[in-house]
Coordinates of C-alpha atoms and ligand atoms in Angstrom, one line a residue:
M993 CA 177.9 -106.8 79.3
Y994 CA 176.0 -105.1 81.6
A995 CA 178.6 -103.1 83.2
E996 CA 176.9 -99.9 84.0
E997 CA 174.0 -101.8 85.8
V998 CA 176.5 -104.1 87.6
A999 CA 178.3 -100.8 88.8
A1000 CA 175.2 -99.1 89.6
M1001 CA 174.1 -102.0 91.8
A1002 CA 177.5 -103.0 93.4
G1003 CA 176.5 -101.1 96.4
R1004 CA 173.8 -102.9 97.0
I1005 CA 174.7 -106.7 97.1
R1006 CA 177.9 -107.4 98.2
D1007 CA 180.1 -108.3 95.1
E1008 CA 181.6 -111.4 96.4
D1009 CA 177.8 -112.7 97.0
I1010 CA 177.2 -111.8 93.3
A1011 CA 180.3 -114.0 92.5
L1012 CA 178.8 -116.8 94.7
V1013 CA 175.5 -116.9 93.0
R1014 CA 177.4 -116.8 89.7
E1015 CA 179.5 -120.0 90.7
R1016 CA 176.6 -121.9 92.4
T1017 CA 174.4 -121.5 89.6
A1018 CA 174.4 -124.3 87.0
I1019 CA 172.9 -122.3 84.0
A1020 CA 171.7 -125.3 81.9
D1021 CA 169.3 -125.9 84.9
V1022 CA 168.1 -122.2 84.7
I1023 CA 167.7 -122.0 81.0
S1024 CA 166.1 -125.6 80.9
E1025 CA 163.2 -124.2 82.8
V1026 CA 162.3 -122.1 80.0
V1027 CA 163.9 -123.6 76.9
T1028 CA 164.2 -127.6 76.0
L1029 CA 167.8 -128.2 75.6
K1030 CA 169.4 -130.9 73.7
S1031 CA 173.0 -132.2 73.4
A1032 CA 174.9 -130.0 70.9
G1033 CA 178.2 -132.1 71.3
G1034 CA 181.0 -131.4 73.1
G1035 CA 179.4 -131.1 76.4
N1036 CA 177.3 -128.0 74.9
L1037 CA 173.7 -128.2 74.8
K1038 CA 171.3 -126.1 72.2
G1039 CA 167.6 -125.2 72.1
L1040 CA 165.2 -122.7 70.3
C1041 CA 166.1 -119.3 71.1
P1042 CA 163.8 -117.7 73.5
F1043 CA 164.6 -114.1 72.1
H1044 CA 164.2 -114.6 68.7
D1045 CA 161.8 -116.7 66.2
E1046 CA 163.6 -119.5 64.7
K1047 CA 163.4 -122.7 63.1
S1048 CA 166.3 -124.5 64.2
P1049 CA 168.0 -123.9 67.1
S1050 CA 171.1 -121.7 67.2
F1051 CA 170.6 -121.0 71.1
N1052 CA 173.9 -122.4 72.6
V1053 CA 174.6 -123.2 76.2
S1054 CA 177.7 -123.9 77.7
P1055 CA 177.7 -125.6 81.0
A1056 CA 181.2 -125.8 81.5
R1057 CA 181.8 -122.3 81.0
N1058 CA 178.5 -121.3 82.6
V1059 CA 177.2 -118.9 79.5
F1060 CA 174.7 -119.1 76.9
Y1061 CA 175.1 -117.6 73.3
C1062 CA 172.4 -117.3 70.4
F1063 CA 174.3 -117.4 67.0
G1064 CA 170.9 -116.0 65.4
C1065 CA 170.5 -113.0 67.3
G1066 CA 173.8 -112.5 69.2
V1067 CA 172.2 -112.4 72.6
G1068 CA 174.7 -113.9 75.0
G1069 CA 175.8 -114.2 79.0
D1070 CA 175.6 -115.5 82.0
A1071 CA 172.7 -116.8 84.2
I1072 CA 172.1 -113.4 85.5
K1073 CA 171.8 -112.1 82.5
F1074 CA 169.5 -114.8 81.0
L1075 CA 166.8 -114.1 83.7
M1076 CA 167.1 -110.5 83.3
D1077 CA 166.3 -110.7 79.7
A1078 CA 164.1 -113.9 79.7
E1079 CA 162.1 -112.6 82.5
H1080 CA 162.5 -109.3 82.1
L1081 CA 164.1 -108.7 85.6
G1082 CA 166.4 -106.3 86.8
F1083 CA 169.9 -107.0 87.8
V1084 CA 169.1 -107.1 91.6
E1085 CA 166.0 -109.1 90.9
S1086 CA 167.7 -111.7 88.7
V1087 CA 170.7 -112.2 91.5
E1088 CA 168.0 -112.3 94.4
S1089 CA 166.0 -115.1 92.4
L1090 CA 169.2 -117.1 91.6
A1091 CA 170.3 -116.8 95.1
A1092 CA 167.2 -118.0 96.5
R1093 CA 167.3 -121.4 94.2
A1094 CA 171.1 -121.8 95.4
G1095 CA 170.0 -121.0 99.0
I1096 CA 172.5 -118.4 99.4
Q1097 CA 171.6 -115.5 101.8
L1098 CA 172.6 -112.5 100.1
R1099 CA 174.1 -109.4 102.1
Y1100 CA 173.4 -105.8 100.8
V1101 CA 175.9 -102.8 101.5
E1102 CA 174.9 -99.4 101.8
D1103 CA 176.1 -97.4 98.9
D1104 CA 179.9 -97.3 99.0
R1105 CA 180.2 -98.1 102.7
S1106 CA 181.0 -101.7 103.1
T1107 CA 178.6 -102.2 106.4
P1108 CA 176.2 -105.1 105.5
R1109 CA 172.7 -104.6 106.3
A1110 CA 169.3 -106.1 105.8
R1111 CA 168.1 -105.8 102.4
P1112 CA 166.8 -102.5 101.7
Q1113 CA 164.1 -103.5 99.1
Q1114 CA 163.7 -106.7 97.1
G1115 CA 163.0 -106.3 93.4
Q1116 CA 159.2 -105.7 92.8
R1117 CA 158.9 -109.2 90.9
Q1118 CA 160.3 -110.9 93.9
R1119 CA 157.9 -109.0 96.0
L1120 CA 154.8 -109.6 94.0
V1121 CA 155.9 -113.3 93.7
A1122 CA 156.2 -113.3 97.6
A1123 CA 152.8 -111.4 98.1
H1124 CA 151.1 -114.3 95.8
A1125 CA 152.8 -117.2 97.5
A1126 CA 151.5 -115.9 100.7
A1127 CA 147.9 -115.3 99.4
V1128 CA 148.2 -118.9 98.0
E1129 CA 148.6 -120.1 101.7
F1130 CA 145.7 -117.8 103.1
Y1131 CA 143.1 -119.2 100.5
R1132 CA 144.2 -122.8 100.9
A1133 CA 143.5 -122.3 104.7
Q1134 CA 140.1 -120.8 104.1
L1135 CA 139.3 -124.1 101.9
T1136 CA 138.8 -125.8 105.1
T1137 CA 136.3 -123.5 106.6
A1138 CA 132.7 -123.8 106.9
G1139 CA 131.8 -121.1 104.6
A1140 CA 134.0 -122.7 101.8
R1141 CA 131.9 -125.8 102.0
P1142 CA 130.2 -125.2 98.4
A1143 CA 133.6 -124.8 97.0
R1144 CA 134.7 -128.1 98.3
E1145 CA 131.3 -129.7 97.1
F1146 CA 132.1 -128.2 93.7
L1147 CA 135.5 -129.8 93.7
A1148 CA 134.3 -133.0 94.8
R1149 CA 131.6 -133.2 92.2
R1150 CA 133.9 -132.8 89.5
G1151 CA 135.8 -135.7 90.7
F1152 CA 138.6 -134.1 92.7
D1153 CA 139.4 -135.0 95.9
R1154 CA 141.4 -133.4 98.7
A1155 CA 144.8 -134.5 97.6
A1156 CA 144.1 -133.1 93.9
A1157 CA 142.8 -130.0 95.3
E1158 CA 146.2 -129.9 97.2
R1159 CA 148.5 -130.8 94.3
Y1160 CA 146.9 -127.8 92.4
G1161 CA 146.6 -125.6 95.5
C1162 CA 143.1 -124.8 94.9
G1163 CA 141.8 -122.2 97.8
F1164 CA 138.7 -120.1 98.7
A1165 CA 138.3 -116.5 98.6
P1166 CA 136.1 -116.0 101.7
D1167 CA 133.2 -113.6 102.2
G1168 CA 134.3 -110.5 103.3
W1169 CA 135.6 -107.1 101.8
D1170 CA 139.3 -107.1 102.8
L1171 CA 140.3 -110.2 104.7
L1172 CA 143.1 -111.0 102.5
T1173 CA 144.2 -107.3 102.1
K1174 CA 144.6 -107.1 105.9
H1175 CA 146.3 -110.5 106.1
L1176 CA 148.7 -109.4 103.5
R1177 CA 148.9 -105.9 104.9
Q1178 CA 150.0 -107.8 108.2
Q1179 CA 153.0 -109.5 106.4
G1180 CA 154.5 -106.2 105.4
F1181 CA 153.4 -105.8 101.7
S1182 CA 152.4 -102.4 100.9
H1183 CA 149.1 -101.0 99.5
D1184 CA 150.8 -100.3 96.2
E1185 CA 152.3 -103.8 95.9
L1186 CA 149.0 -105.3 96.6
V1187 CA 147.2 -103.2 93.8
T1188 CA 149.9 -103.7 91.5
G1189 CA 149.7 -107.4 91.7
G1190 CA 146.0 -107.3 91.3
L1191 CA 145.1 -109.0 94.8
S1192 CA 143.4 -105.9 95.9
R1193 CA 141.7 -102.8 94.5
P1194 CA 141.1 -99.7 95.7
A1195 CA 137.1 -99.3 97.0
R1196 CA 135.2 -95.8 96.3
S1197 CA 135.9 -94.7 99.9
G1198 CA 139.7 -95.1 99.0
S1199 CA 140.5 -98.2 101.2
L1200 CA 141.6 -101.5 99.7
I1201 CA 139.4 -104.4 99.3
D1202 CA 140.0 -107.8 98.3
R1203 CA 139.8 -108.4 94.2
F1204 CA 138.3 -111.8 94.6
R1205 CA 135.6 -112.8 97.5
R1206 CA 133.3 -115.7 97.6
R1207 CA 135.3 -118.0 94.8
L1208 CA 137.0 -121.3 94.2
M1209 CA 140.6 -120.2 93.7
W1210 CA 143.3 -121.9 91.3
P1211 CA 146.9 -120.4 91.6
I1212 CA 148.3 -119.8 88.2
R1213 CA 151.8 -120.4 88.1
D1214 CA 154.6 -119.3 85.4
I1215 CA 156.6 -121.9 83.6
T1216 CA 159.2 -121.8 86.7
G1217 CA 156.6 -122.6 89.3
D1218 CA 156.2 -119.1 90.8
V1219 CA 152.5 -118.1 91.4
I1220 CA 151.8 -114.6 89.3
G1221 CA 148.0 -114.9 89.4
F1222 CA 144.9 -116.3 90.2
G1223 CA 141.7 -118.1 88.3
A1224 CA 138.7 -117.4 90.4
R1225 CA 135.4 -119.6 89.9
K1226 CA 132.0 -118.3 90.8
I1227 CA 130.3 -121.1 93.1
F1228 CA 127.2 -119.2 94.9
D1229 CA 124.0 -118.7 92.8
D1230 CA 123.7 -114.9 93.8
D1231 CA 127.3 -114.0 92.9
D1232 CA 126.5 -111.7 89.9
G1233 CA 129.9 -111.7 88.5
P1234 CA 131.4 -113.6 85.5
K1235 CA 131.8 -117.6 85.6
Y1236 CA 135.6 -117.0 85.9
L1237 CA 137.5 -114.1 87.2
N1238 CA 141.4 -113.8 86.5
T1239 CA 144.0 -111.6 87.8
P1240 CA 144.5 -108.6 85.3
E1241 CA 147.5 -107.7 83.6
T1242 CA 150.1 -106.9 86.0
P1243 CA 153.9 -106.5 85.6
I1244 CA 154.2 -110.5 86.4
Y1245 CA 151.0 -111.6 85.0
K1246 CA 150.6 -111.3 81.0
K1247 CA 147.5 -113.3 80.0
S1248 CA 148.9 -113.7 76.5
H1249 CA 151.7 -115.7 77.4
V1250 CA 150.5 -117.5 80.7
L1251 CA 149.6 -121.2 80.2
Y1252 CA 148.0 -122.9 83.4
G1253 CA 149.4 -126.4 84.3
I1254 CA 152.7 -125.3 82.5
D1255 CA 154.6 -125.8 85.5
Q1256 CA 153.5 -129.3 85.8
A1257 CA 153.5 -130.1 82.3
K1258 CA 156.6 -129.0 81.0
R1259 CA 158.8 -131.9 81.4
E1260 CA 156.4 -134.3 79.9
I1261 CA 155.8 -131.9 76.7
A1262 CA 159.5 -131.8 76.1
K1263 CA 159.7 -135.6 76.6
Q1264 CA 156.6 -136.6 74.5
G1265 CA 157.1 -133.8 72.3
K1266 CA 153.6 -133.0 72.3
V1267 CA 151.0 -130.7 74.3
V1268 CA 147.2 -130.7 74.7
V1269 CA 145.4 -127.8 75.1
V1270 CA 142.2 -127.8 77.1
E1271 CA 139.9 -124.9 78.1
G1272 CA 139.8 -124.6 81.8
Y1273 CA 141.4 -125.2 84.9
T1274 CA 139.4 -128.2 85.8
D1275 CA 140.1 -129.9 82.4
V1276 CA 144.0 -129.3 83.0
M1277 CA 143.5 -131.2 86.3
A1278 CA 141.2 -133.9 84.8
C1279 CA 143.9 -134.5 82.0
H1280 CA 146.7 -135.0 84.4
L1281 CA 144.9 -137.0 86.8
A1282 CA 143.7 -139.2 84.1
D1283 CA 147.5 -139.7 82.9
V1284 CA 147.6 -137.0 80.1
P1285 CA 150.3 -135.0 81.7
T1286 CA 151.1 -132.6 79.0
A1287 CA 147.6 -130.4 79.2
V1288 CA 147.5 -127.1 79.6
A1289 CA 145.0 -124.2 79.4
T1290 CA 145.0 -120.5 78.5
C1291 CA 143.7 -118.3 81.1
G1292 CA 140.8 -115.9 80.2
T1293 CA 141.8 -115.6 76.8
A1294 CA 142.1 -117.1 73.5
F1295 CA 145.0 -119.4 72.3
G1296 CA 147.5 -116.7 70.7
S1297 CA 150.9 -116.5 69.0
D1298 CA 152.6 -115.7 72.2
H1299 CA 151.3 -119.1 73.5
I1300 CA 152.6 -120.6 70.4
S1301 CA 156.1 -119.1 71.3
V1302 CA 156.3 -120.3 74.6
L1303 CA 155.1 -124.1 73.8
R1304 CA 157.3 -124.4 70.7
R1305 CA 160.5 -123.5 73.0
V1306 CA 159.3 -126.2 75.5
L1307 CA 158.4 -128.6 72.4
F1308 CA 161.7 -127.8 70.8
D1309 CA 159.7 -127.5 67.9
S1310 CA 162.3 -127.7 65.0
D1311 CA 162.9 -128.6 61.3
E1312 CA 164.4 -131.9 62.9
R1313 CA 161.9 -132.8 65.1
A1314 CA 158.6 -131.6 64.8
G1315 CA 156.3 -131.2 68.1
E1316 CA 152.8 -131.9 68.2
I1317 CA 150.2 -129.6 69.6
I1318 CA 146.3 -131.3 70.1
F1319 CA 143.4 -128.8 70.8
T1320 CA 140.5 -130.5 72.4
F1321 CA 137.3 -129.2 72.0
D1322 CA 133.5 -130.1 72.8
G1323 CA 131.2 -130.7 70.1
D1324 CA 130.1 -128.1 67.1
A1325 CA 132.1 -125.2 68.5
A1326 CA 135.2 -127.3 67.3
G1327 CA 135.1 -126.9 63.5
Q1328 CA 134.3 -122.8 63.9
K1329 CA 137.5 -122.4 66.1
A1330 CA 139.4 -124.7 64.0
A1331 CA 138.7 -123.1 61.2
L1332 CA 139.4 -119.7 62.5
R1333 CA 142.8 -120.8 63.6
A1334 CA 143.6 -122.1 60.1
F1335 CA 143.7 -118.5 59.2
E1336 CA 146.1 -117.6 61.6
D1337 CA 149.7 -117.1 60.8
D1338 CA 152.3 -119.6 62.2
Q1339 CA 151.6 -122.1 59.6
R1340 CA 154.9 -124.2 60.7
F1341 CA 152.7 -124.9 63.7
V1342 CA 149.6 -125.4 61.9
G1343 CA 151.2 -128.2 60.1
R1344 CA 151.6 -129.9 63.4
T1345 CA 148.0 -129.1 65.0
F1346 CA 145.6 -131.7 65.6
I1347 CA 142.3 -131.5 66.8
A1348 CA 140.6 -134.0 69.3
V1349 CA 137.0 -133.6 69.5
S1350 CA 135.0 -135.3 72.7
P1351 CA 131.9 -137.3 72.4
D1352 CA 128.7 -135.8 73.3
N1353 CA 129.9 -132.2 74.2
M1354 CA 131.6 -133.4 76.9
D1355 CA 135.1 -131.5 78.2
P1356 CA 137.8 -133.6 79.5
C1357 CA 136.6 -133.2 83.0
D1358 CA 133.2 -134.3 82.1
L1359 CA 134.7 -137.1 80.2
R1360 CA 136.4 -138.3 83.1
L1361 CA 133.6 -138.3 85.3
A1362 CA 131.4 -140.0 83.0
K1363 CA 133.7 -142.5 81.4
G1364 CA 136.7 -142.7 83.5
D1365 CA 140.3 -141.7 83.0
L1366 CA 140.6 -144.5 79.7
A1367 CA 138.1 -142.2 78.0
V1368 CA 140.3 -139.0 78.3
R1369 CA 143.5 -140.7 77.2
D1370 CA 141.4 -142.0 74.4
L1371 CA 140.1 -138.8 73.1
V1372 CA 143.9 -137.5 73.0
A1373 CA 144.6 -140.6 71.3
R1374 CA 141.9 -140.2 68.6
R1375 CA 143.0 -136.7 67.3
E1376 CA 143.0 -135.8 63.5
P1377 CA 145.1 -133.5 61.8
L1378 CA 143.6 -129.9 61.7
V1379 CA 143.8 -129.4 58.1
D1380 CA 141.5 -132.7 57.5
F1381 CA 139.3 -131.7 60.5
A1382 CA 138.8 -128.0 59.1
L1383 CA 138.2 -129.1 55.6
R1384 CA 135.4 -131.9 56.8
H1385 CA 133.9 -129.5 58.9
M1386 CA 133.4 -126.8 56.6
I1387 CA 132.0 -129.1 53.5
N1388 CA 129.9 -130.9 55.9
R1389 CA 127.5 -127.6 55.9
F1390 CA 126.6 -127.8 52.4
D1391 CA 124.1 -130.0 51.1
L1392 CA 126.5 -132.1 48.7
D1393 CA 123.4 -133.8 46.8
T1394 CA 123.0 -130.5 45.0
V1395 CA 125.3 -129.0 42.5
D1396 CA 125.1 -125.6 43.8
G1397 CA 125.9 -127.1 47.3
R1398 CA 129.0 -129.0 46.0
V1399 CA 130.3 -125.7 44.2
E1400 CA 129.6 -123.6 47.1
A1401 CA 131.4 -126.3 49.6
M1402 CA 134.4 -126.1 47.0
R1403 CA 134.4 -122.4 47.1
R1404 CA 134.8 -122.3 50.8
A1405 CA 137.2 -125.2 51.1
A1406 CA 139.7 -123.9 48.5
P1407 CA 141.1 -121.1 50.7
L1408 CA 141.9 -123.7 53.6
V1409 CA 143.9 -125.8 50.9
A1410 CA 145.5 -122.8 49.5
K1411 CA 146.6 -121.7 53.0
I1412 CA 148.8 -124.9 53.6
K1413 CA 152.4 -123.5 53.4
D1414 CA 153.9 -127.0 52.7
R1415 CA 153.3 -127.0 49.0
E1416 CA 154.0 -130.5 48.6
K1417 CA 150.8 -131.5 50.5
R1418 CA 148.6 -129.4 48.6
P1419 CA 147.9 -132.1 45.7
E1420 CA 147.3 -134.4 48.3
Y1421 CA 144.5 -132.3 49.9
V1422 CA 143.4 -131.5 46.6
R1423 CA 142.6 -134.8 45.6
K1424 CA 141.0 -135.6 48.9
L1425 CA 138.9 -132.5 48.9
A1426 CA 137.5 -133.6 45.3
G1427 CA 137.1 -137.1 46.3
D1428 CA 135.2 -135.8 49.4
L1429 CA 132.9 -133.4 47.0
G1430 CA 132.6 -135.9 44.5
M1431 CA 133.9 -133.6 42.0
E1432 CA 136.4 -133.8 39.3
I1433 CA 140.1 -132.8 40.5
E1434 CA 140.8 -129.9 37.8
P1435 CA 137.9 -127.5 39.1
V1436 CA 138.9 -128.2 42.7
Q1437 CA 142.7 -127.3 41.9
R1438 CA 141.6 -124.1 39.9
A1439 CA 139.4 -123.2 43.0
V1440 CA 142.7 -123.6 45.4
L1441 CA 144.8 -121.6 42.8
T1442 CA 142.5 -118.8 42.6
A1443 CA 142.5 -118.8 46.5
A1444 CA 146.1 -119.0 46.8
N1445 CA 146.4 -115.8 44.5
G1446 CA 144.9 -113.8 47.3
E1447 CA 143.0 -110.6 47.1
P1448 CA 143.3 -107.9 44.6
A1449 CA 146.4 -105.5 45.2
A1450 CA 144.2 -102.4 45.9
G1451 CA 143.8 -102.4 49.8
R1452 CA 141.8 -99.9 51.5
P1453 CA 143.4 -96.4 51.4
A1454 CA 144.1 -94.4 54.9
P1455 CA 140.7 -92.8 56.2
T1456 CA 140.4 -89.3 54.7
R1457 CA 139.6 -86.4 57.1
P1458 CA 136.1 -85.4 56.5
G1459 CA 136.4 -81.7 55.9
P1460 CA 133.6 -79.1 55.1
A1461 CA 135.3 -78.7 51.5
T1462 CA 134.4 -80.9 48.5
P1463 CA 136.3 -84.1 49.1
A1464 CA 139.6 -84.2 46.7
V1465 CA 140.3 -86.9 44.4
D1466 CA 143.0 -88.3 46.3
S1467 CA 142.6 -92.0 46.5
P1468 CA 141.5 -95.1 44.4
R1469 CA 138.5 -95.3 46.9
S1470 CA 137.7 -91.8 46.5
M1471 CA 137.8 -92.0 42.6
V1472 CA 135.1 -95.1 42.8
E1473 CA 132.9 -93.4 44.8
R1474 CA 132.5 -90.3 42.6
E1475 CA 132.3 -92.5 39.6
A1476 CA 129.5 -94.2 41.3
L1477 CA 127.6 -91.1 41.8
K1478 CA 128.2 -89.5 38.4
L1479 CA 126.7 -92.7 37.1
A1480 CA 123.7 -92.1 39.0
L1481 CA 123.5 -88.4 38.4
Q1482 CA 124.2 -88.8 34.7
E1483 CA 123.1 -92.0 33.6
P1484 CA 120.3 -93.1 35.9
V1485 CA 118.3 -95.0 33.6
L1486 CA 121.2 -97.4 32.8
A1487 CA 122.8 -97.4 36.2
G1488 CA 119.7 -96.6 38.6
P1489 CA 118.8 -100.1 39.6
M1490 CA 122.6 -101.4 40.5
F1491 CA 123.4 -97.9 42.1
D1492 CA 120.2 -97.9 44.4
A1493 CA 121.3 -101.5 45.6
V1494 CA 124.6 -100.4 47.2
E1495 CA 123.8 -98.4 50.5
A1496 CA 125.2 -95.3 51.8
A1497 CA 127.2 -97.0 54.3
D1498 CA 129.3 -98.4 51.7
Y1499 CA 130.6 -95.0 50.7
Q1500 CA 133.5 -94.0 52.9
H1501 CA 133.7 -90.5 52.5
P1502 CA 130.8 -88.6 54.4
V1503 CA 130.0 -86.2 51.7
H1504 CA 130.0 -88.8 49.2
A1505 CA 127.7 -90.8 51.7
A1506 CA 125.6 -87.5 51.8
V1507 CA 124.9 -87.4 48.2
R1508 CA 124.1 -91.1 47.8
V1509 CA 121.3 -90.4 50.8
A1510 CA 120.3 -87.4 48.7
V1511 CA 119.8 -89.8 45.6
A1512 CA 117.5 -91.8 47.7
A1513 CA 115.7 -88.8 49.1
A1514 CA 114.8 -87.6 45.5
G1515 CA 113.0 -90.8 44.7
G1516 CA 116.2 -93.2 43.9
A1517 CA 118.2 -93.3 40.7
A1518 CA 116.2 -96.4 39.2
G1519 CA 113.0 -94.2 38.6
A1520 CA 114.7 -91.2 37.2
T1521 CA 114.9 -90.2 33.6
G1522 CA 118.0 -87.9 33.9
G1523 CA 118.6 -84.6 32.8
A1524 CA 118.4 -81.1 34.6
V1525 CA 115.4 -81.8 36.5
W1526 CA 116.9 -84.7 38.1
I1527 CA 120.4 -83.2 39.0
E1528 CA 117.9 -80.2 40.5
R1529 CA 116.0 -82.7 42.4
V1530 CA 119.3 -84.3 44.3
R1531 CA 120.8 -80.9 45.0
D1532 CA 117.5 -80.0 46.7
A1533 CA 117.3 -83.3 48.8
C1534 CA 120.7 -82.5 49.9
D1535 CA 121.2 -81.2 53.5
D1536 CA 124.8 -81.1 53.3
L1537 CA 126.4 -77.9 51.6
A1538 CA 129.5 -79.6 50.1
G1539 CA 127.4 -82.3 49.0
Q1540 CA 125.3 -79.6 46.9
A1541 CA 128.2 -78.3 45.3
L1542 CA 129.2 -81.6 44.7
V1543 CA 126.3 -82.6 42.9
G1544 CA 126.9 -79.8 40.6
E1545 CA 130.3 -80.7 39.9
L1546 CA 129.8 -84.6 39.1
A1547 CA 126.9 -83.6 37.1
V1548 CA 129.3 -82.5 34.6
E1549 CA 132.5 -84.1 35.1
P1550 CA 133.3 -86.7 32.6
L1551 CA 132.9 -90.5 33.5
R1552 CA 136.4 -92.1 33.4
I1553 CA 135.6 -94.4 30.4
D1554 CA 136.2 -94.2 26.9
G1555 CA 132.9 -94.4 24.7
E1556 CA 129.7 -95.4 25.8
V1557 CA 128.6 -96.3 29.1
D1558 CA 127.6 -99.8 29.3
P1559 CA 126.0 -102.3 32.1
R1560 CA 129.1 -103.9 32.4
Y1561 CA 131.1 -100.5 33.5
V1562 CA 128.2 -99.9 36.1
S1563 CA 128.5 -103.2 37.4
V1564 CA 132.3 -103.1 37.9
T1565 CA 132.2 -99.7 39.5
M1566 CA 129.5 -100.7 42.1
A1567 CA 131.4 -104.0 42.9
R1568 CA 134.9 -102.3 43.4
L1569 CA 132.9 -99.7 45.6
Q1570 CA 131.3 -102.8 47.6
W1571 CA 134.5 -104.5 47.6
S1572 CA 136.7 -101.8 49.5
S1573 CA 134.0 -101.3 52.1
V1574 CA 133.7 -105.4 52.7
T1575 CA 137.4 -106.0 53.0
G1576 CA 137.5 -102.7 55.4
R1577 CA 134.8 -104.4 57.3
I1578 CA 136.5 -107.9 57.3
R1579 CA 139.6 -106.5 58.5
D1580 CA 137.7 -104.7 61.5
L1581 CA 136.0 -107.8 62.4
K1582 CA 138.7 -110.2 62.3
S1583 CA 140.4 -107.9 65.0
K1584 CA 137.6 -108.0 66.9
I1585 CA 137.1 -111.5 66.9
Q1586 CA 140.7 -111.8 67.9
R1587 CA 140.0 -109.7 70.8
I1588 CA 137.0 -111.7 72.0
N1589 CA 137.4 -114.4 74.6
P1590 CA 135.9 -117.5 73.1
V1591 CA 135.0 -119.2 76.2
S1592 CA 133.4 -116.5 78.1
N1593 CA 131.6 -114.9 75.1
K1594 CA 130.8 -118.0 73.0
D1595 CA 127.7 -116.6 71.6
E1596 CA 129.1 -113.2 70.4
Y1597 CA 132.3 -115.2 69.3
F1598 CA 130.3 -117.5 66.9
A1599 CA 127.9 -114.8 65.8
L1600 CA 130.8 -112.8 64.6
F1601 CA 132.4 -115.7 63.3
G1602 CA 129.4 -116.4 61.0
E1603 CA 129.3 -112.8 59.8
L1604 CA 133.1 -113.1 58.8
L1605 CA 132.6 -116.0 56.8
S1606 CA 129.5 -114.8 54.9
L1607 CA 131.4 -111.5 54.3
E1608 CA 134.4 -113.3 53.1
Q1609 CA 132.1 -115.1 50.7
H1610 CA 130.4 -111.7 49.8
A1611 CA 133.9 -110.3 49.0
R1612 CA 135.0 -113.0 46.8
A1613 CA 131.9 -112.5 44.6
L1614 CA 132.5 -108.7 44.4
R1615 CA 136.2 -109.5 43.4
E1616 CA 135.0 -111.6 40.6
Q1617 CA 132.4 -108.9 39.6
A1618 CA 134.9 -106.0 40.1
A1619 CA 137.4 -108.1 37.7
G1620 CA 134.8 -108.4 34.9
G1621 CA 135.9 -105.6 33.2
L1622 CA 139.5 -104.6 34.3
Ligands
ZN2566 ZN1 168.4 -116.1 69.3

């Protein structure tokens, strides 16, 4: 199984201690920290495998034999192996972690001698977790000091008493450069450990300083309850930093996986088969205290596919039993986020996704303060399926009193319906959409079908390297750009206006773009009468040597059409050119949006999202135009 590792480590932890750890560890307890397990009959248990993506459970645990095995991906072993794989621990770290749970004092031996001695070095994870545990205590104690008064007031204003602050381990990072750092160094944590764990950072002078200062602190725990990082909120007006600071990526803190509150919420999430996703630390606290114990929040990042994977395993979300995920939103932000989420991949999950929008733009914390615990529970109870919500929000943006408004709303909404993977549900939504728009079912159905057929197959070719020489005709994109330039040079009277309307930025190849710029500098194709004088003017206007050569070449190269050039050919060519450019920009924009934190960069996020929607609309129009003659 992992014989080599065992052999390599055997000189460190005594063999009999390792055996004792195996014997004393209940594997089902260890695994159910991470995976929700149900009876599989015969005393065995099963759940969704944490090591591969699956729809129905093939991950089996045998408490009697103290092993696990996945029939889906073939991973299996004992509790030590499970922790190694699930938490990316080394063998020693895994044994140490289990020994700590079972209350076993491990003895270490030096190499092949069997003289027991104190542990030479714990595994890295253990050390970083221990440093965080010490930091939690330090920050906690600081919360009672005079300097922490604004932090205590902040909590009190948000309806959290001392008991609540203690339950969540709230603390205070004091005003001082290196108070925590010194404290932890005294406890034996090394310079490297503090930097690696994200608790301290080197100052310009080279000495270590605290990462967090003058902030209200929330310890962030992993699913098993170990503190792996901190969220730190600004509480002083003269603090120039962002509202929230979080632990950076470390070997134990991966923000794409971390869910604040999951350690306290996991049992209820599994029991109720639902999870409530809120936006911040105070919202998680408010929900739990208002008896919505299934609330969690992401930490400084958008909710992503890794978070889904974590939750699905806790939810036991499978074909047999559907888990429910409820996103809470305040106000207008909701629609755009929900619509964006509908673009995402995990459709199985989307089908079970609900949206709960709080009244008057209040987050759960505000809501609890203003209207009490019942209002928070009510918010969650009044959830609405994502698809319904997204459709309603999408069409509400149009003036449905006009034909144009209804048609545009239909075109925007159709892709959402087309994205519903569960085909049986589509007709239902087509009917609903038609009803909401006040249109016949038939055109709506057509729009959904068109949207379902997706983008044309021609994708964006790999970017060609700009060389000094004349660009080769090596891709559909390059070909279409050449064709557009030929039209401007050879048929300016016919192609001029349409050609001039497309900017140089839409040309991918720099030499093509240079010729496009030269056409404009020569007065534009629309005003030209053609012939040798026109070609000469463009060539003179071109600063680029390769461009000048290309003008001569394109002036005589035959167009790729049999017979006469007509306006439709020009229109199709220009649409194809722009379509490539727009889809490239859409791709870039989508990836940019995914990288933005919607909480801390709300304005930028929505600006980009708006841009995305209008680009997508533009792309659809171009696609239809491009299909016009082909
Ligand atoms: Zn598996």
